[in-house]
Tab-separated table of N, CA and C in Angstrom:
chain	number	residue	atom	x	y	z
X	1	UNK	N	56.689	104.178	-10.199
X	1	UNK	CA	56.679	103.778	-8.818
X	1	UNK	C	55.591	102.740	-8.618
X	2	UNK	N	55.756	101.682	-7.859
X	2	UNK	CA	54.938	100.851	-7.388
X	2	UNK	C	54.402	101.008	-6.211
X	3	UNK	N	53.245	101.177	-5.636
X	3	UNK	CA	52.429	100.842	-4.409
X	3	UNK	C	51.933	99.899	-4.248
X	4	UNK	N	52.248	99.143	-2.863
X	4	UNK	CA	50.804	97.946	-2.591
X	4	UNK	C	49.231	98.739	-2.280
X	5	UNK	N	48.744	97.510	-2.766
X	5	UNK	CA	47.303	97.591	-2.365
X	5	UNK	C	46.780	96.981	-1.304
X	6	UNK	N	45.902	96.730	-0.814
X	6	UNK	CA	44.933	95.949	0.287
X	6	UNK	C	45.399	94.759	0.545
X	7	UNK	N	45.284	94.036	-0.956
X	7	UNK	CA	45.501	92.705	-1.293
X	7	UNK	C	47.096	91.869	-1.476
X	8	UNK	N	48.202	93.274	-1.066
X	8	UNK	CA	49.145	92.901	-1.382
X	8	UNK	C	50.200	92.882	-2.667
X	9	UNK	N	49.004	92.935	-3.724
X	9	UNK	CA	49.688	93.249	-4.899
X	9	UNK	C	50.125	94.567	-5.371
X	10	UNK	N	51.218	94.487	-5.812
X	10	UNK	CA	51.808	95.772	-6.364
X	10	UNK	C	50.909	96.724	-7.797
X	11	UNK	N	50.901	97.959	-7.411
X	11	UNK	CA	50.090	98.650	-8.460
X	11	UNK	C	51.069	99.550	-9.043
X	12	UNK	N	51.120	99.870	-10.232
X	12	UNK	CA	51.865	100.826	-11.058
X	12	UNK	C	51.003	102.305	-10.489
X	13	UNK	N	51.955	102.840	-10.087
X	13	UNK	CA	51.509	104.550	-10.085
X	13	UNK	C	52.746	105.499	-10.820
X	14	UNK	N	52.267	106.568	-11.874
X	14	UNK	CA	52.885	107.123	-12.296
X	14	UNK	C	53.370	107.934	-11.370
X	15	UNK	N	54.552	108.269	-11.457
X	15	UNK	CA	55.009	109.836	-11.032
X	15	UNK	C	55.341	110.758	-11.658
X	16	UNK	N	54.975	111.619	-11.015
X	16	UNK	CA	55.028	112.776	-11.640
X	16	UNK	C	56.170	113.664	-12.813
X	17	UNK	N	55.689	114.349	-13.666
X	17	UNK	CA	56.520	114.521	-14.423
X	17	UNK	C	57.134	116.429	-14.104
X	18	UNK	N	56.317	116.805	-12.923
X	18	UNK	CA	57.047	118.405	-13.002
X	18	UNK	C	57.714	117.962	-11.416
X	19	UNK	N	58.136	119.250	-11.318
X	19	UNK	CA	59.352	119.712	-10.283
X	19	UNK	C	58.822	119.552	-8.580
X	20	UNK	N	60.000	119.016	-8.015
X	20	UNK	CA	59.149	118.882	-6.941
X	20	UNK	C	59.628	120.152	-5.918
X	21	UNK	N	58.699	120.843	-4.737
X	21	UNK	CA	59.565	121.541	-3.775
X	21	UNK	C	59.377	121.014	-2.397
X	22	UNK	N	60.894	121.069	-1.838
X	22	UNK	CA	61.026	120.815	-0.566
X	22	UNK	C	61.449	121.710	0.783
X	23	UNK	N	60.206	121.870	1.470
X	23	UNK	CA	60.738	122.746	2.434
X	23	UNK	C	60.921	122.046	3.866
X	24	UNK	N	61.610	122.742	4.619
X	24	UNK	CA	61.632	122.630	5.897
X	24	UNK	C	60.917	123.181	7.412
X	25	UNK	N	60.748	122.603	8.473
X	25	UNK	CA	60.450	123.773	9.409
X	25	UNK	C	60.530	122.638	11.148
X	26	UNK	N	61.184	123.359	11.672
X	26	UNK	CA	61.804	123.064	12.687
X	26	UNK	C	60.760	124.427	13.911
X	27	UNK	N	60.887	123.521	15.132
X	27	UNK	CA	59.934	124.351	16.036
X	27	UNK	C	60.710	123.625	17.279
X	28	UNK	N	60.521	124.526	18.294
X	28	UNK	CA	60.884	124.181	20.035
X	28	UNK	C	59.089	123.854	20.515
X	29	UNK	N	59.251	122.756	20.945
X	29	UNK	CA	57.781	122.159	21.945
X	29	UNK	C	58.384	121.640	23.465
X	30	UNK	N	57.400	121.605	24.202
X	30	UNK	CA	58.063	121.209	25.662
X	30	UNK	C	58.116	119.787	25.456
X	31	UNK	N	59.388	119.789	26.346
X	31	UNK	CA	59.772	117.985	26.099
X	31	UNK	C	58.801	116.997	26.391
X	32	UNK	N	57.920	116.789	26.735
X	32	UNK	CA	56.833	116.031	26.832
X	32	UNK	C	56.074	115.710	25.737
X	33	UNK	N	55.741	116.456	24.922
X	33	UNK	CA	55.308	116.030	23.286
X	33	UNK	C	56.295	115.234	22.371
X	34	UNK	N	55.834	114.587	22.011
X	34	UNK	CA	56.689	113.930	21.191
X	34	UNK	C	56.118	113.907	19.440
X	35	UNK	N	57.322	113.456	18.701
X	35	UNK	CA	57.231	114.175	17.441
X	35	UNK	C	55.950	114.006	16.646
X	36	UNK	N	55.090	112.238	17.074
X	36	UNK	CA	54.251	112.125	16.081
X	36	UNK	C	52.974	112.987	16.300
X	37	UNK	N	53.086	113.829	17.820
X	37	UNK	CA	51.785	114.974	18.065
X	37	UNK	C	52.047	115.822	17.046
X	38	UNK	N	53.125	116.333	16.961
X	38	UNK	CA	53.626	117.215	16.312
X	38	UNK	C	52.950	117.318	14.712
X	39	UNK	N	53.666	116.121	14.385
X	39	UNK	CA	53.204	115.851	12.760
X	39	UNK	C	51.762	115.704	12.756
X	40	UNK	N	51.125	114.742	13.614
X	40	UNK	CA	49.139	115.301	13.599
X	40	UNK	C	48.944	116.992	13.105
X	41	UNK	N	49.389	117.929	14.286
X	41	UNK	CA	49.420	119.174	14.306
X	41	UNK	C	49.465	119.758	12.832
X	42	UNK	N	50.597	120.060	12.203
X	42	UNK	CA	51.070	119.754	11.222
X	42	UNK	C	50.119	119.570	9.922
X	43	UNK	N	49.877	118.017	10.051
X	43	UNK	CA	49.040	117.683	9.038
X	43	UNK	C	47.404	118.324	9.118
X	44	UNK	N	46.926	118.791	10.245
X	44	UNK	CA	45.357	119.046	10.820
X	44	UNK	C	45.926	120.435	10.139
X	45	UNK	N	46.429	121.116	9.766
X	45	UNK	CA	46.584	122.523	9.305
X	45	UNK	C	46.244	122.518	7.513
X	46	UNK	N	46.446	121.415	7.508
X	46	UNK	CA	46.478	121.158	5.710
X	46	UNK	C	45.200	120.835	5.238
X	47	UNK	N	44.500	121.856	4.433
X	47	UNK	CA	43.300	121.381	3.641
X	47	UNK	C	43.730	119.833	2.869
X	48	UNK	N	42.335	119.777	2.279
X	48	UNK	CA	42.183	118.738	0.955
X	48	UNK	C	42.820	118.691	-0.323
X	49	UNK	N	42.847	119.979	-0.607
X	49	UNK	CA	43.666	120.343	-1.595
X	49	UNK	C	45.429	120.555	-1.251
X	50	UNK	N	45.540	121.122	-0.331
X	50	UNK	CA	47.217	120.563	-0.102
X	50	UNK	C	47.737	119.300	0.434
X	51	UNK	N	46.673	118.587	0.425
X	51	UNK	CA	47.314	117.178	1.576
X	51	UNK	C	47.756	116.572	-0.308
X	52	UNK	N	46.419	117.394	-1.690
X	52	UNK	CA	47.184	116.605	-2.655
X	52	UNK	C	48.203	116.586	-3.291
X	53	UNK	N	48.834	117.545	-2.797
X	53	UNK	CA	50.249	118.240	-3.134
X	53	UNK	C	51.799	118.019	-2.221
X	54	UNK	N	50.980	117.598	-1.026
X	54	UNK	CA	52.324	117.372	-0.192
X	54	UNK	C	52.674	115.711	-0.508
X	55	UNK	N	53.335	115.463	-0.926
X	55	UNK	CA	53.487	113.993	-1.624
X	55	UNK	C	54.285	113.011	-0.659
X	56	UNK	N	55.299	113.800	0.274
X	56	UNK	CA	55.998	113.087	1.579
X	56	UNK	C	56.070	114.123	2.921
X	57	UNK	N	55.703	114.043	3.591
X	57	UNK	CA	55.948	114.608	5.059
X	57	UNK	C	54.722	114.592	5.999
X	58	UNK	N	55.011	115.387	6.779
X	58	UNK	CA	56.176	115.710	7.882
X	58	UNK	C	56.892	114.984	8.060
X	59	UNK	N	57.938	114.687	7.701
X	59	UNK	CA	59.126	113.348	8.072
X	59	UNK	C	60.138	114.398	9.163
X	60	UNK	N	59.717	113.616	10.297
X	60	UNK	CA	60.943	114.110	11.330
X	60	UNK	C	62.680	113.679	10.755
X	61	UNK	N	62.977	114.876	10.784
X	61	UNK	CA	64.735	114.784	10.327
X	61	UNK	C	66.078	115.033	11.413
X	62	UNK	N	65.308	116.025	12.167
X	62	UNK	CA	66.313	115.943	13.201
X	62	UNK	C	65.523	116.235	14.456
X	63	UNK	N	65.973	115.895	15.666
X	63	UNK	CA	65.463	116.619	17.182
X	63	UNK	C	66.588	116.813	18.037
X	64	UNK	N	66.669	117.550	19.237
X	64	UNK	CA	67.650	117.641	20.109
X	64	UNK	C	67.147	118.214	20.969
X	65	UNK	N	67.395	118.251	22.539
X	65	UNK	CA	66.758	118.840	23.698
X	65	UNK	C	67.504	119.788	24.014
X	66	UNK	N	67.165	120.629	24.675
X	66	UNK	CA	67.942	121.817	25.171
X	66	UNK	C	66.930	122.374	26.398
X	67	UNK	N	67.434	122.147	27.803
X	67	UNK	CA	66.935	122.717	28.834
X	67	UNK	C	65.736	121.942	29.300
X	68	UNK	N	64.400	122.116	28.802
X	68	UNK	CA	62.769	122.031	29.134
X	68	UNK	C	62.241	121.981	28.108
X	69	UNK	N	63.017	122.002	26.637
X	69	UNK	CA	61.904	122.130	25.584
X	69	UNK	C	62.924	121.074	24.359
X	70	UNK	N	62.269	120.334	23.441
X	70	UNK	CA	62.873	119.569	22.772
X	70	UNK	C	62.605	120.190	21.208
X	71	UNK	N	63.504	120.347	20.687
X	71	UNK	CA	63.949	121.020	18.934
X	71	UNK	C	62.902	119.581	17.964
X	72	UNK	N	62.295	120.243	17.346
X	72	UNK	CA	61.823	118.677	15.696
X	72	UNK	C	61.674	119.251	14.425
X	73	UNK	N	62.823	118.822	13.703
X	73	UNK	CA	62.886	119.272	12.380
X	73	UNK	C	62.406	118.413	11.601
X	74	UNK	N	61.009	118.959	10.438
X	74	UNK	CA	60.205	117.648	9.631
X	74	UNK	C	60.721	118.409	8.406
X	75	UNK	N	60.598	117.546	7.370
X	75	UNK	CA	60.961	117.927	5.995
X	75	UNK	C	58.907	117.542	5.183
X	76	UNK	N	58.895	118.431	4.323
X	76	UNK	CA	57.816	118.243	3.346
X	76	UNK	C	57.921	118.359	2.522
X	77	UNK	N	57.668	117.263	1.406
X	77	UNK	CA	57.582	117.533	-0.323
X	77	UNK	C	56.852	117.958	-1.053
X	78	UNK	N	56.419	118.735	-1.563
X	78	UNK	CA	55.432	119.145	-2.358
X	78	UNK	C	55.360	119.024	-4.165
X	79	UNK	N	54.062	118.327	-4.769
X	79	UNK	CA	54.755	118.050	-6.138
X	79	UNK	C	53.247	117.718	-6.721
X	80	UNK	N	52.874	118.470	-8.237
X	80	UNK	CA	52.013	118.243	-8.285
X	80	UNK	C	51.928	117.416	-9.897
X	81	UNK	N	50.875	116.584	-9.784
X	81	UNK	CA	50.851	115.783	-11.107
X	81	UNK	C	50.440	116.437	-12.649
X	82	UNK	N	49.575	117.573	-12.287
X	82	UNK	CA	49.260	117.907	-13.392
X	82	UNK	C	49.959	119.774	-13.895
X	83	UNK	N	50.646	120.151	-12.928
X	83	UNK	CA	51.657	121.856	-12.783
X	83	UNK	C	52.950	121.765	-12.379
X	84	UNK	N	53.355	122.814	-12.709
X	84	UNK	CA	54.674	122.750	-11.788
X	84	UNK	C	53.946	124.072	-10.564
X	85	UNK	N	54.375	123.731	-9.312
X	85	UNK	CA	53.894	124.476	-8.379
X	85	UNK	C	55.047	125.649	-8.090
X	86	UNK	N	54.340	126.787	-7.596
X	86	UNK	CA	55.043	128.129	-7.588
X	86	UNK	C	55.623	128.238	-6.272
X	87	UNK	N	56.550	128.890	-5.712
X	87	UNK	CA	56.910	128.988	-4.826
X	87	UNK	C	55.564	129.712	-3.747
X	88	UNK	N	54.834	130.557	-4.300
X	88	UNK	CA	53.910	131.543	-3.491
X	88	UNK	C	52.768	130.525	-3.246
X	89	UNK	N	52.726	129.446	-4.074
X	89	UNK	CA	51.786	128.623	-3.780
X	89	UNK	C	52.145	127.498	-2.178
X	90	UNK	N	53.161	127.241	-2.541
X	90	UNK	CA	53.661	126.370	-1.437
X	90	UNK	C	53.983	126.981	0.011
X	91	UNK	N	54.236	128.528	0.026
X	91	UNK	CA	54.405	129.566	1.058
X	91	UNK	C	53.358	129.546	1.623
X	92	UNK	N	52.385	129.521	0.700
X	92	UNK	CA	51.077	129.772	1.412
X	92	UNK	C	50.719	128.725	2.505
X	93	UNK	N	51.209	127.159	1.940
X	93	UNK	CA	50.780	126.074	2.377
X	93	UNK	C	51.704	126.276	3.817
X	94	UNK	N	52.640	126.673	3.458
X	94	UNK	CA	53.352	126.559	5.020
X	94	UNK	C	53.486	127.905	6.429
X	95	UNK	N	52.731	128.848	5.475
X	95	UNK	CA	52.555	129.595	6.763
X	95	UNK	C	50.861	129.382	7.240
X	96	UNK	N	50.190	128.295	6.533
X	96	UNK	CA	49.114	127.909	7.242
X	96	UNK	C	49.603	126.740	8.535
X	97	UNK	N	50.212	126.224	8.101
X	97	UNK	CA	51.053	125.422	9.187
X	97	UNK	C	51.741	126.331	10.270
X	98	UNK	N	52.498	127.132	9.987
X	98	UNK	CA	53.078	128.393	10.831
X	98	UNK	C	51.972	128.941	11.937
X	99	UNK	N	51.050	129.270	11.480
X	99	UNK	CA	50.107	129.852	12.004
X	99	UNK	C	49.217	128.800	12.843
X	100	UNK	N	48.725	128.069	12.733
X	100	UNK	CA	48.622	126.848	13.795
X	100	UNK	C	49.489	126.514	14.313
X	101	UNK	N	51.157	126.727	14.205
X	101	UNK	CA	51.836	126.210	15.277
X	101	UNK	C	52.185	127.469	16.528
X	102	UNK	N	52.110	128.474	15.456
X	102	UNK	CA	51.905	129.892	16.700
X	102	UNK	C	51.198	129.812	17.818
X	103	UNK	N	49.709	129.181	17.358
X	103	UNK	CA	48.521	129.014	17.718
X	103	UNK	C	48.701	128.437	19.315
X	104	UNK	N	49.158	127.671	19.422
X	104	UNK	CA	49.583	126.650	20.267
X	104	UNK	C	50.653	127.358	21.361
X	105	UNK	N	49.956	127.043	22.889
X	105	UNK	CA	50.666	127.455	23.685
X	105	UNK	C	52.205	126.950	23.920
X	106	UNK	N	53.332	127.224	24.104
X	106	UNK	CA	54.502	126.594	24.259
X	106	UNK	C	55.368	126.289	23.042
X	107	UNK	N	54.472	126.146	21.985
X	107	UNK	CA	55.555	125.663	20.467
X	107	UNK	C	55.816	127.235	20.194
X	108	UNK	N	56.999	127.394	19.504
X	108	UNK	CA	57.952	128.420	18.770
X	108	UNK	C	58.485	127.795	17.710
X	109	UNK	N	58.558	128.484	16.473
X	109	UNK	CA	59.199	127.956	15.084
X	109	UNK	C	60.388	128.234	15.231
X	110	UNK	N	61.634	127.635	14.952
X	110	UNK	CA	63.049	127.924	15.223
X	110	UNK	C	63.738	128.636	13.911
């Protein structure tokens, strides 16, 4: 894979050679928030050590309104360069997210 840099030029970055996992998680917020609060939220739940593991997300995938409160489904990748990561490892990562979104008056996980 290639990334730019600062300067514009393209840098070789390896990718990874183990397995990647992808989970989901969808929540009801009042229609007034909109998705990229959401994904802040989200990401402010994630240590140092899992931000190095989540390799793509929160990517909003779907939304839809219903009534007073609006649906946002993000997808997250998780993938690590030097393991293959366990499922109990990545659970962990997402009911720390769970639990900050509990946290929060008005959001519900769907």
């Amino acid at each position: 894979t290639y990334a730019l840099s600062e300067g514009g030029n393209s840098k070789f970055k390896m990718w990874s050679e183990f397995p990647f996992i992808v989970r989901d998680i969808a929540l009801w917020v009042p229609c007034k928030l909109k998705s990229d609060q959401v994904q802040k939220v989200i990401k402010s739940s994630l240590s140092k050590i899992d931000n190095k593991i989540l390799v793509r997300g929160p990517e909003l995938f779907d939304e839809f309104k219903k009534e007073d409160k609006i649906s946002y489904a993000f997808r997250l990748i998780f993938q690590s360069y030097d393991r293959t990561l366990t499922d109990v490892e990545v659970n962990q990562i997402m009911n720390k997210i769970s639990d900050k979104i509990k946290s929060k008056k008005d959001w519900q996980i769907r």
